[in-house]
Short mmCIF file of C-alpha atoms in Angstrom, two decimals:
data_model
loop_
_atom_site.label_atom_id
_atom_site.label_comp_id
_atom_site.label_asym_id
_atom_site.label_seq_id
_atom_site.Cartn_x
_atom_site.Cartn_y
_atom_site.Cartn_z
CA UNK D 1 0.15 0.18 -0.15
CA UNK D 2 0.79 3.35 -0.78
CA UNK D 3 3.83 4.94 1.44
CA UNK D 4 1.17 8.09 1.52
CA UNK D 5 -0.97 6.13 4.32
CA UNK D 6 1.24 7.22 6.74
CA UNK D 7 0.91 10.86 5.99
CA UNK D 8 -1.65 10.83 8.71
CA UNK D 9 1.29 10.13 11.40
CA UNK D 10 3.82 13.10 9.71
CA UNK D 11 5.42 14.77 12.52
CA UNK D 12 4.92 18.38 12.84
CA UNK D 13 8.21 20.17 13.73
CA UNK D 14 7.68 23.16 16.74
CA UNK D 15 9.51 25.44 17.40
CA UNK D 16 10.20 27.02 20.95
CA UNK D 17 11.65 29.98 22.25
CA UNK D 18 11.10 32.38 25.38
CA UNK D 19 12.32 35.83 25.97
CA UNK D 20 14.02 37.68 28.33
CA UNK D 21 15.88 41.10 29.30
CA UNK D 22 19.45 40.19 29.49
CA UNK D 23 20.11 42.95 31.78
CA UNK D 24 17.91 41.47 34.54
CA UNK D 25 20.24 38.32 34.92
CA UNK D 26 22.83 40.09 37.21
CA UNK D 27 20.34 42.01 38.97
CA UNK D 28 18.03 39.32 39.96
CA UNK D 29 19.38 36.08 41.42
CA UNK D 30 17.95 32.77 40.16
CA UNK D 31 15.80 34.92 37.64
CA UNK D 32 17.10 33.32 34.33
CA UNK D 33 17.23 29.71 35.59
CA UNK D 34 13.35 30.04 36.64
CA UNK D 35 12.43 31.16 33.24
CA UNK D 36 14.24 28.53 31.95
CA UNK D 37 12.67 25.94 33.94
CA UNK D 38 9.18 27.83 32.57
CA UNK D 39 10.21 27.18 29.27
CA UNK D 40 11.18 23.30 29.50
CA UNK D 41 7.64 22.49 31.33
CA UNK D 42 6.41 24.09 27.85
CA UNK D 43 8.36 21.92 26.58
CA UNK D 44 7.90 18.52 28.22
CA UNK D 45 3.77 19.14 27.55
CA UNK D 46 4.13 19.69 23.58
CA UNK D 47 6.30 16.84 23.63
CA UNK D 48 3.27 14.90 24.43
CA UNK D 49 1.79 15.66 21.18
CA UNK D 50 3.93 13.52 19.05
CA UNK D 51 5.93 16.18 17.64
CA UNK D 52 9.51 17.20 17.02
CA UNK D 53 10.41 20.29 19.45
CA UNK D 54 13.18 22.29 18.65
CA UNK D 55 13.47 24.12 22.03
CA UNK D 56 16.26 27.51 21.66
CA UNK D 57 15.25 28.39 25.20
CA UNK D 58 15.44 32.21 26.27
CA UNK D 59 16.38 34.83 23.84
CA UNK D 60 17.59 37.83 25.86
CA UNK D 61 19.22 39.71 23.01
CA UNK D 62 19.28 40.67 19.60
CA UNK D 63 22.11 38.87 18.57
CA UNK D 64 20.90 36.07 19.85
CA UNK D 65 17.37 36.35 18.12
CA UNK D 66 19.03 36.87 14.63
CA UNK D 67 20.98 33.35 15.51
CA UNK D 68 17.77 31.69 16.37
CA UNK D 69 15.69 33.01 13.30
CA UNK D 70 18.46 31.18 11.31
CA UNK D 71 18.45 28.25 13.22
CA UNK D 72 14.59 27.58 12.95
CA UNK D 73 14.77 28.39 9.33
CA UNK D 74 17.24 25.69 8.56
CA UNK D 75 15.26 23.03 10.97
CA UNK D 76 12.20 23.85 8.90
CA UNK D 77 10.01 24.32 11.92
CA UNK D 78 6.02 24.29 10.83
CA UNK D 79 4.80 26.11 13.58
CA UNK D 80 6.61 28.37 16.50
CA UNK D 81 5.35 29.01 19.87
CA UNK D 82 7.19 32.37 21.97
CA UNK D 83 6.65 32.16 25.69
CA UNK D 84 6.66 35.65 27.21
CA UNK D 85 8.22 34.62 30.46
CA UNK D 86 8.91 38.04 31.34
CA UNK D 87 9.28 41.76 30.22
CA UNK D 88 11.61 41.62 27.02
CA UNK D 89 12.62 43.79 24.08
CA UNK D 90 10.74 43.33 20.85
CA UNK D 91 14.09 43.55 19.32
CA UNK D 92 14.25 39.95 20.77
CA UNK D 93 11.29 38.76 19.17
CA UNK D 94 11.35 40.33 15.34
CA UNK D 95 13.97 38.88 14.23
CA UNK D 96 12.94 35.34 14.77
CA UNK D 97 9.98 35.13 13.59
CA UNK D 98 10.77 37.31 10.41
CA UNK D 99 13.38 34.94 9.46
CA UNK D 100 11.20 31.96 10.25
CA UNK D 101 8.07 32.90 8.24
CA UNK D 102 5.89 30.15 9.86
CA UNK D 103 2.67 30.73 12.13
CA UNK D 104 3.66 31.94 15.66
CA UNK D 105 1.28 31.68 18.83
CA UNK D 106 2.10 33.86 21.59
CA UNK D 107 1.94 32.37 24.93
CA UNK D 108 1.08 35.15 27.81
CA UNK D 109 1.53 32.08 30.99
CA UNK D 110 1.36 33.54 34.52
CA UNK D 111 3.29 30.81 36.19
CA UNK D 112 -0.04 30.73 38.97
CA UNK D 113 -3.49 31.93 39.21
CA UNK D 114 -2.45 34.81 41.26
CA UNK D 115 0.76 36.15 43.20
CA UNK D 116 0.54 35.53 46.83
CA UNK D 117 0.59 39.07 47.76
CA UNK D 118 0.69 38.31 51.94
CA UNK D 119 4.42 36.21 51.16
CA UNK D 120 5.52 38.94 48.51
CA UNK D 121 4.66 41.80 50.64
CA UNK D 122 6.48 40.34 53.84
CA UNK D 123 9.66 40.14 51.36
CA UNK D 124 12.11 42.38 52.93
CA UNK D 125 14.41 42.79 50.23
CA UNK D 126 13.04 44.71 47.61
CA UNK D 127 15.62 43.50 45.02
CA UNK D 128 13.56 40.19 45.46
CA UNK D 129 10.37 41.37 45.58
CA UNK D 130 11.04 43.17 42.31
CA UNK D 131 12.83 39.43 40.91
CA UNK D 132 9.56 37.76 42.26
CA UNK D 133 7.28 40.49 40.46
CA UNK D 134 9.21 39.55 36.92
CA UNK D 135 8.69 35.96 37.28
CA UNK D 136 4.82 36.94 36.85
CA UNK D 137 5.42 39.22 34.53
CA UNK D 138 4.60 37.90 31.14
CA UNK D 139 1.49 40.10 30.21
CA UNK D 140 4.04 42.96 30.26
CA UNK D 141 5.15 42.88 26.74
CA UNK D 142 2.54 41.29 24.95
CA UNK D 143 1.20 44.28 23.88
CA UNK D 144 4.60 46.09 22.45
CA UNK D 145 5.02 42.37 20.61
CA UNK D 146 1.67 42.62 19.12
CA UNK D 147 2.21 46.57 17.95
CA UNK D 148 5.47 45.35 16.35
CA UNK D 149 3.76 42.55 14.80
CA UNK D 150 1.28 44.27 13.08
CA UNK D 151 3.19 46.96 11.64
CA UNK D 152 5.55 44.41 10.51
CA UNK D 153 1.87 42.53 8.87
CA UNK D 154 3.05 39.24 10.48
CA UNK D 155 -0.22 37.48 11.69
CA UNK D 156 -0.05 35.98 14.99
CA UNK D 157 -2.06 34.21 17.79
CA UNK D 158 -2.33 34.40 21.59
CA UNK D 159 -3.14 32.14 23.95
CA UNK D 160 -3.60 33.78 27.45
CA UNK D 161 -3.58 31.63 30.71
CA UNK D 162 -1.67 30.01 33.17
CA UNK D 163 1.30 27.91 33.08
CA UNK D 164 0.11 25.39 35.65
CA UNK D 165 -3.12 24.51 36.17
CA UNK D 166 -5.16 25.23 32.86
CA UNK D 167 -6.42 22.99 30.77
CA UNK D 168 -8.21 25.57 28.29
CA UNK D 169 -3.94 26.63 28.03
CA UNK D 170 -3.04 23.09 26.91
CA UNK D 171 -6.38 22.35 24.93
CA UNK D 172 -4.91 25.77 22.55
CA UNK D 173 -1.98 24.30 22.09
CA UNK D 174 -2.97 20.98 21.13
CA UNK D 175 -5.33 22.41 18.74
CA UNK D 176 -2.60 24.90 17.33
CA UNK D 177 0.16 21.76 16.94
CA UNK D 178 -2.86 19.34 15.29
CA UNK D 179 -3.53 22.02 12.75
CA UNK D 180 0.15 22.62 11.63
CA UNK D 181 0.36 19.02 11.45
CA UNK D 182 -2.72 18.68 9.55
CA UNK D 183 -1.45 21.50 6.93
CA UNK D 184 1.80 19.13 6.89
CA UNK D 185 -0.10 16.38 5.48
CA UNK D 186 -2.28 18.91 3.05
CA UNK D 187 1.11 20.04 1.64
CA UNK D 188 2.71 16.67 0.73
CA UNK D 189 -0.68 15.36 0.12
CA UNK D 190 -0.88 13.48 -3.47
CA UNK D 191 -4.23 13.88 -4.90
CA UNK D 192 -5.20 11.72 -8.05
CA UNK D 193 -7.95 13.16 -10.27
CA UNK D 194 -9.47 10.27 -12.54
CA UNK D 195 -11.77 10.65 -15.33
CA UNK D 196 -13.64 13.72 -15.73
CA UNK D 197 -16.32 15.99 -14.00
CA UNK D 198 -20.17 14.84 -14.28
CA UNK D 199 -21.28 17.24 -16.86
CA UNK D 200 -23.23 20.57 -16.23
CA UNK D 201 -22.33 20.04 -12.49
CA UNK D 202 -21.10 23.83 -12.38
CA UNK D 203 -20.80 24.26 -8.40
CA UNK D 204 -17.93 21.27 -8.41
CA UNK D 205 -15.80 22.96 -10.93
CA UNK D 206 -12.43 24.39 -9.69
CA UNK D 207 -9.11 25.91 -10.34
CA UNK D 208 -6.49 23.18 -9.55
CA UNK D 209 -4.08 25.55 -9.46
CA UNK D 210 -5.79 27.74 -6.97
CA UNK D 211 -5.72 24.19 -5.03
CA UNK D 212 -2.04 23.65 -5.17
CA UNK D 213 -1.28 27.65 -4.00
CA UNK D 214 -3.73 27.38 -0.92
CA UNK D 215 -3.32 23.73 0.56
CA UNK D 216 -0.11 22.83 -1.56
CA UNK D 217 0.55 18.72 -2.66
CA UNK D 218 0.41 17.41 -6.11
CA UNK D 219 -2.20 16.44 -8.45
CA UNK D 220 -1.91 13.15 -10.11
CA UNK D 221 -4.29 13.29 -13.58
CA UNK D 222 -4.81 9.58 -14.02
CA UNK D 223 -6.81 7.71 -16.73
CA UNK D 224 -9.15 5.38 -15.61
CA UNK D 225 -7.73 3.23 -18.37
CA UNK D 226 -5.33 2.42 -17.06
CA UNK D 227 -7.21 1.17 -13.64
CA UNK D 228 -9.23 -0.94 -16.10
CA UNK D 229 -5.60 -2.16 -17.09
CA UNK D 230 -5.03 -3.07 -13.84
CA UNK D 231 -8.01 -4.92 -13.35
CA UNK D 232 -6.91 -7.49 -15.91
CA UNK D 233 -3.67 -8.11 -13.66
CA UNK D 234 -5.60 -9.07 -10.89
CA UNK D 235 -4.77 -12.75 -9.53
CA UNK D 236 -7.36 -15.40 -8.05
CA UNK D 237 -5.45 -15.38 -4.62
CA UNK D 238 -5.77 -11.24 -4.82
CA UNK D 239 -9.31 -11.68 -5.10
CA UNK D 240 -9.49 -14.26 -2.80
CA UNK D 241 -7.96 -12.16 0.10
CA UNK D 242 -9.81 -9.08 -1.12
CA UNK D 243 -13.44 -10.72 -0.62
CA UNK D 244 -12.33 -11.96 2.89
CA UNK D 245 -11.50 -8.09 3.59
CA UNK D 246 -14.91 -7.12 2.35
CA UNK D 247 -16.87 -9.73 3.98
CA UNK D 248 -14.87 -8.91 7.31
CA UNK D 249 -15.58 -4.87 6.38
CA UNK D 250 -18.93 -5.02 5.49
CA UNK D 251 -22.26 -6.91 5.99
CA UNK D 252 -22.76 -8.49 2.96
CA UNK D 253 -26.65 -8.65 1.77
CA UNK D 254 -27.79 -12.42 0.94
CA UNK D 255 -28.82 -10.78 -2.31
CA UNK D 256 -25.35 -9.71 -3.67
CA UNK D 257 -24.60 -11.74 -6.50
CA UNK D 258 -21.27 -13.55 -6.15
CA UNK D 259 -20.17 -12.37 -9.86
CA UNK D 260 -20.72 -8.56 -8.22
CA UNK D 261 -18.45 -9.57 -5.28
CA UNK D 262 -15.73 -11.04 -7.18
CA UNK D 263 -16.05 -7.77 -9.92
CA UNK D 264 -16.16 -5.49 -6.68
CA UNK D 265 -12.82 -7.27 -5.31
CA UNK D 266 -10.83 -7.30 -8.28
CA UNK D 267 -11.34 -3.31 -9.00
CA UNK D 268 -10.55 -2.74 -5.65
CA UNK D 269 -7.30 -4.70 -5.90
CA UNK D 270 -6.77 -2.56 -9.07
CA UNK D 271 -7.41 0.52 -7.02
CA UNK D 272 -4.65 -0.32 -4.25
CA UNK D 273 -2.33 -1.07 -6.96
CA UNK D 274 -3.16 2.04 -8.49
CA UNK D 275 -2.86 4.19 -4.85
CA UNK D 276 0.45 2.37 -4.24
CA UNK D 277 1.84 3.42 -7.82
CA UNK D 278 1.39 6.88 -7.92
CA UNK D 279 1.31 7.55 -3.87
CA UNK D 280 -2.03 9.04 -3.65
CA UNK D 281 -3.21 10.23 -0.46
CA UNK D 282 -6.55 11.17 -1.61
CA UNK D 283 -8.74 10.64 -4.64
CA UNK D 284 -11.51 12.24 -6.91
CA UNK D 285 -12.64 10.20 -9.58
CA UNK D 286 -15.84 10.19 -12.01
CA UNK D 287 -16.62 8.35 -15.31
CA UNK D 288 -19.46 7.50 -17.40
CA UNK D 289 -17.31 4.43 -18.91
CA UNK D 290 -20.28 4.54 -22.08
CA UNK D 291 -18.77 3.10 -25.85
CA UNK D 292 -15.85 1.09 -23.71
CA UNK D 293 -17.15 -2.29 -21.96
CA UNK D 294 -13.75 -2.34 -19.61
CA UNK D 295 -13.98 1.36 -18.53
CA UNK D 296 -17.81 0.77 -18.10
CA UNK D 297 -17.40 -2.64 -16.27
CA UNK D 298 -14.45 -0.40 -13.73
CA UNK D 299 -16.67 2.69 -13.54
CA UNK D 300 -19.70 0.49 -12.12
CA UNK D 301 -17.85 -1.67 -9.44
CA UNK D 302 -15.61 0.63 -7.83
CA UNK D 303 -17.48 1.57 -4.67
CA UNK D 304 -16.42 -1.01 -2.27
CA UNK D 305 -12.79 -0.66 -3.05
CA UNK D 306 -13.21 3.22 -2.52
CA UNK D 307 -15.00 2.97 0.71
CA UNK D 308 -11.95 0.55 1.99
CA UNK D 309 -9.47 3.02 0.53
CA UNK D 310 -11.23 5.93 2.34
CA UNK D 311 -11.20 3.74 5.63
CA UNK D 312 -7.28 3.54 5.46
CA UNK D 313 -6.68 7.53 5.20
CA UNK D 314 -7.15 7.59 1.50
CA UNK D 315 -10.50 9.13 1.18
CA UNK D 316 -11.99 9.13 -2.38
CA UNK D 317 -14.67 11.76 -3.09
CA UNK D 318 -17.07 10.80 -6.14
CA UNK D 319 -18.11 13.16 -9.18
CA UNK D 320 -14.90 14.72 -9.20
CA UNK D 321 -15.37 16.39 -6.74
CA UNK D 322 -11.66 17.53 -5.98
CA UNK D 323 -12.69 20.39 -3.15
CA UNK D 324 -14.70 17.83 -1.35
CA UNK D 325 -11.44 15.50 -1.13
CA UNK D 326 -9.43 18.27 -0.49
CA UNK D 327 -12.19 18.36 2.79
CA UNK D 328 -12.29 14.73 3.03
CA UNK D 329 -8.33 14.65 3.66
CA UNK D 330 -8.78 17.90 6.14
CA UNK D 331 -11.21 15.87 7.79
CA UNK D 332 -9.67 12.45 8.06
CA UNK D 333 -6.52 13.96 9.20
CA UNK D 334 -8.07 15.49 12.07
CA UNK D 335 -8.76 11.86 12.78
CA UNK D 336 -12.47 12.45 12.40
CA UNK D 337 -13.06 10.57 8.95
CA UNK D 338 -14.61 12.55 6.41
CA UNK D 339 -17.42 10.81 4.92
CA UNK D 340 -18.88 12.20 1.32
CA UNK D 341 -22.29 13.40 1.11
CA UNK D 342 -24.85 16.06 0.54
CA UNK D 343 -28.45 17.15 1.42
CA UNK D 344 -31.26 14.43 0.63
CA UNK D 345 -34.27 15.67 2.29
CA UNK D 346 -35.41 17.55 5.07
CA UNK D 347 -37.82 16.31 7.92
CA UNK D 348 -39.84 19.33 9.48
CA UNK D 349 -41.35 17.02 12.02
CA UNK D 350 -38.13 15.82 13.62
CA UNK D 351 -36.43 19.34 12.85
CA UNK D 352 -33.40 17.35 10.92
CA UNK D 353 -31.61 17.47 7.80
CA UNK D 354 -31.15 14.33 5.97
CA UNK D 355 -27.91 13.75 4.20
CA UNK D 356 -25.79 11.19 2.26
CA UNK D 357 -24.58 9.83 -0.98
CA UNK D 358 -24.16 7.59 -3.23
CA UNK D 359 -20.76 5.89 -3.83
CA UNK D 360 -18.02 5.25 -1.11
CA UNK D 361 -18.20 5.80 2.58
CA UNK D 362 -16.01 6.07 5.30
CA UNK D 363 -16.24 2.65 7.08
CA UNK D 364 -14.04 4.35 10.51
CA UNK D 365 -17.34 6.48 11.17
CA UNK D 366 -20.04 4.24 10.96
CA UNK D 367 -22.96 3.54 13.29
CA UNK D 368 -22.73 -0.45 13.18
CA UNK D 369 -21.53 -2.40 10.16
CA UNK D 370 -22.20 -0.99 6.75
CA UNK D 371 -24.46 -3.10 4.40
CA UNK D 372 -23.34 -3.87 0.71
CA UNK D 373 -26.42 -4.00 -1.44
CA UNK D 374 -27.15 -4.31 -5.10
CA UNK D 375 -28.50 -1.37 -6.89
CA UNK D 376 -30.63 -2.20 -10.42
CA UNK D 377 -29.23 1.15 -11.71
CA UNK D 378 -27.03 3.72 -10.08
CA UNK D 379 -28.93 6.95 -10.37
CA UNK D 380 -28.30 9.67 -12.90
CA UNK D 381 -25.03 7.70 -13.74
CA UNK D 382 -24.62 4.43 -16.01
CA UNK D 383 -24.84 0.74 -14.91
CA UNK D 384 -25.41 -1.05 -12.04
CA UNK D 385 -23.53 -2.89 -9.42
CA UNK D 386 -23.01 -2.93 -5.65
CA UNK D 387 -22.99 -0.13 -3.29
CA UNK D 388 -23.04 0.92 0.45
CA UNK D 389 -25.35 1.41 3.23
CA UNK D 390 -24.00 3.35 6.21
CA UNK D 391 -25.34 5.98 8.43
CA UNK D 392 -22.37 8.19 10.55
CA UNK D 393 -21.96 7.61 14.19
CA UNK D 394 -24.91 8.91 16.62
CA UNK D 395 -23.11 11.72 18.33
CA UNK D 396 -21.05 15.37 17.50
CA UNK D 397 -20.39 15.65 14.26
CA UNK D 398 -18.63 18.48 12.28
CA UNK D 399 -19.17 19.19 8.18
CA UNK D 400 -16.61 20.87 6.10
CA UNK D 401 -16.55 22.20 2.62
CA UNK D 402 -13.87 24.11 0.66
CA UNK D 403 -15.88 26.68 -1.35
CA UNK D 404 -13.85 28.41 -4.06
CA UNK D 405 -15.07 31.78 -3.78
CA UNK D 406 -16.16 34.47 -6.74
CA UNK D 407 -12.88 36.77 -6.16
CA UNK D 408 -10.28 33.94 -6.96
CA UNK D 409 -9.92 32.36 -3.30
CA UNK D 410 -10.69 29.60 -1.38
CA UNK D 411 -12.33 29.43 2.05
CA UNK D 412 -13.21 26.90 4.80
CA UNK D 413 -17.08 26.82 5.57
CA UNK D 414 -18.00 24.41 9.14
CA UNK D 415 -20.62 23.55 11.01
CA UNK D 416 -21.14 21.74 13.76
CA UNK D 417 -24.17 19.86 15.01
CA UNK D 418 -25.29 16.26 16.01
CA UNK D 419 -26.05 12.67 14.29
CA UNK D 420 -29.35 11.78 15.95
CA UNK D 421 -31.58 8.29 15.71
CA UNK D 422 -34.50 8.04 13.64
CA UNK D 423 -35.72 6.49 10.09
CA UNK D 424 -33.53 6.74 7.11
CA UNK D 425 -33.81 5.80 3.56
CA UNK D 426 -32.99 2.43 3.02
CA UNK D 427 -31.92 2.94 -0.40
CA UNK D 428 -28.18 1.72 -0.81
CA UNK D 429 -26.47 4.91 0.01
CA UNK D 430 -25.07 6.53 3.14
CA UNK D 431 -27.88 8.35 4.79
CA UNK D 432 -27.80 9.89 8.15
CA UNK D 433 -29.84 12.32 10.14
CA UNK D 434 -28.90 15.49 11.51
CA UNK D 435 -29.52 18.05 14.08
CA UNK D 436 -28.17 21.54 14.52
CA UNK D 437 -28.41 24.33 17.23
CA UNK D 438 -29.78 26.75 14.75
CA UNK D 439 -33.06 24.30 13.65
CA UNK D 440 -32.89 22.80 9.93
CA UNK D 441 -34.64 25.83 8.50
CA UNK D 442 -31.96 28.24 9.17
CA UNK D 443 -28.66 25.68 9.30
CA UNK D 444 -30.25 24.92 5.34
CA UNK D 445 -30.34 28.74 4.82
CA UNK D 446 -27.35 29.94 6.57
CA UNK D 447 -25.44 27.38 5.07
CA UNK D 448 -26.40 28.09 1.61
CA UNK D 449 -25.92 31.75 2.09
CA UNK D 450 -21.95 30.94 2.02
CA UNK D 451 -22.34 29.55 -1.78
CA UNK D 452 -20.68 26.06 -1.33
CA UNK D 453 -20.79 23.24 -3.52
CA UNK D 454 -23.52 20.91 -3.01
CA UNK D 455 -21.27 18.06 -1.46
CA UNK D 456 -19.59 18.54 1.86
CA UNK D 457 -17.44 16.25 4.31
CA UNK D 458 -19.06 14.91 7.36
CA UNK D 459 -16.81 13.65 10.80
CA UNK D 460 -16.90 12.83 14.16
CA UNK D 461 -17.06 15.18 16.98
CA UNK D 462 -17.09 18.97 17.15
CA UNK D 463 -13.89 20.30 15.84
CA UNK D 464 -14.53 23.63 14.09
CA UNK D 465 -12.27 25.47 16.82
CA UNK D 466 -9.53 23.07 15.02
CA UNK D 467 -10.43 23.54 11.83
CA UNK D 468 -11.00 27.37 12.73
CA UNK D 469 -6.72 27.03 13.44
CA UNK D 470 -6.14 25.11 10.49
CA UNK D 471 -7.75 28.27 8.19
CA UNK D 472 -5.35 30.69 10.06
CA UNK D 473 -2.06 28.41 9.64
CA UNK D 474 -2.92 28.70 5.96
CA UNK D 475 -4.46 31.95 5.64
CA UNK D 476 -7.97 31.00 4.80
CA UNK D 477 -10.84 32.67 5.68
CA UNK D 478 -13.10 30.26 7.60
CA UNK D 479 -16.69 30.79 8.24
CA UNK D 480 -18.79 29.22 10.83
CA UNK D 481 -22.79 28.94 10.94
CA UNK D 482 -23.14 27.04 13.71
#
């Protein structure tokens, strides 16, 4: 299988530095060591997030700032955490950040919830008192740093709180690290695009160069002819093994014909070979297959194989929906899944929106075992074959759409909701019921007002805060409707 399958485990390189004022060290005994200890606490916490930490310690002069900027650039860090440990000059910050040229998170963290005023005021030595105050002085130079960043057009983001016993701080830090990791996955991702657009579906057309400029990555243009040829290379043993995988993963219904299962298994093996050959991390596809028997056989038997790939961190979007393949890859890289979906209908009695799609699903986020059913017709498409019926696990969900705007840019559109129990349409496609805090009517209008394509990616959990951070890392506008 493709090396890209391990991309979900790509380690992010995190740059960490603290700042101080060199003049303080001789004046206040032990202050430098104390502040260095605080930086090490942050470094140890960051290591828990499966990141490579480049910790350059306290930077206290412009000279060391220039050296540190060079070091971070040489290490190719993905994100910087600046710990403001005490008052420090902005000249010890700017050279670092300008050279590194990556998103910077300013950590304005007090060692404790407050200074122990009684103990502090009982100190008889005013020099010791000042040194103790300076150990709590993290908030002092943040306005200075913010002023300089704004004047230099350097985006920055803040986390304000306590070094110890503050879950909010560590949740925010973890989400920034995760957002940087997902941005890195997208940068190195190889997206296969196979076939052609569904004719007339104008909302899904996209600018491939804009996609690469925004997310990075590489797009490999593929021919379905190659996949059809790979089907002819599949051995009986490979087919048998894939059939075992299909039966283990899915609940194959009794009315699925053996020849259809074999056809799906052969194509699934061929898909594995195609993914491995081009090192794909995601795929968007559509092809009528008319006029060519081999291609029609391939195009009508891909659903099971593409579902299996999607569950192995290689999300596959039907109808050549490249934007949604990107959204699905983002959701999957956050560990939320990311299944292909669209509006199906509205239920005003229960105030829910029914959403689903034909084609592949994401097995890792299914409620129960996915059913495989035969369809005599693929609605709006050529041919017939096996399809999957799945509901997304009941509980919190997030919807994500990569939207191409009318001004030559991309934006991220996100909503949080809940997958709920209830009747679905048992038609052999993915199908779920979703509740939103706005209510079904207002959600649909708010979502549509942002002008998305009619497809989106659905994933488990409420992860809008992570997507907002990814948008900031990538400099993409992010809109949340609920």
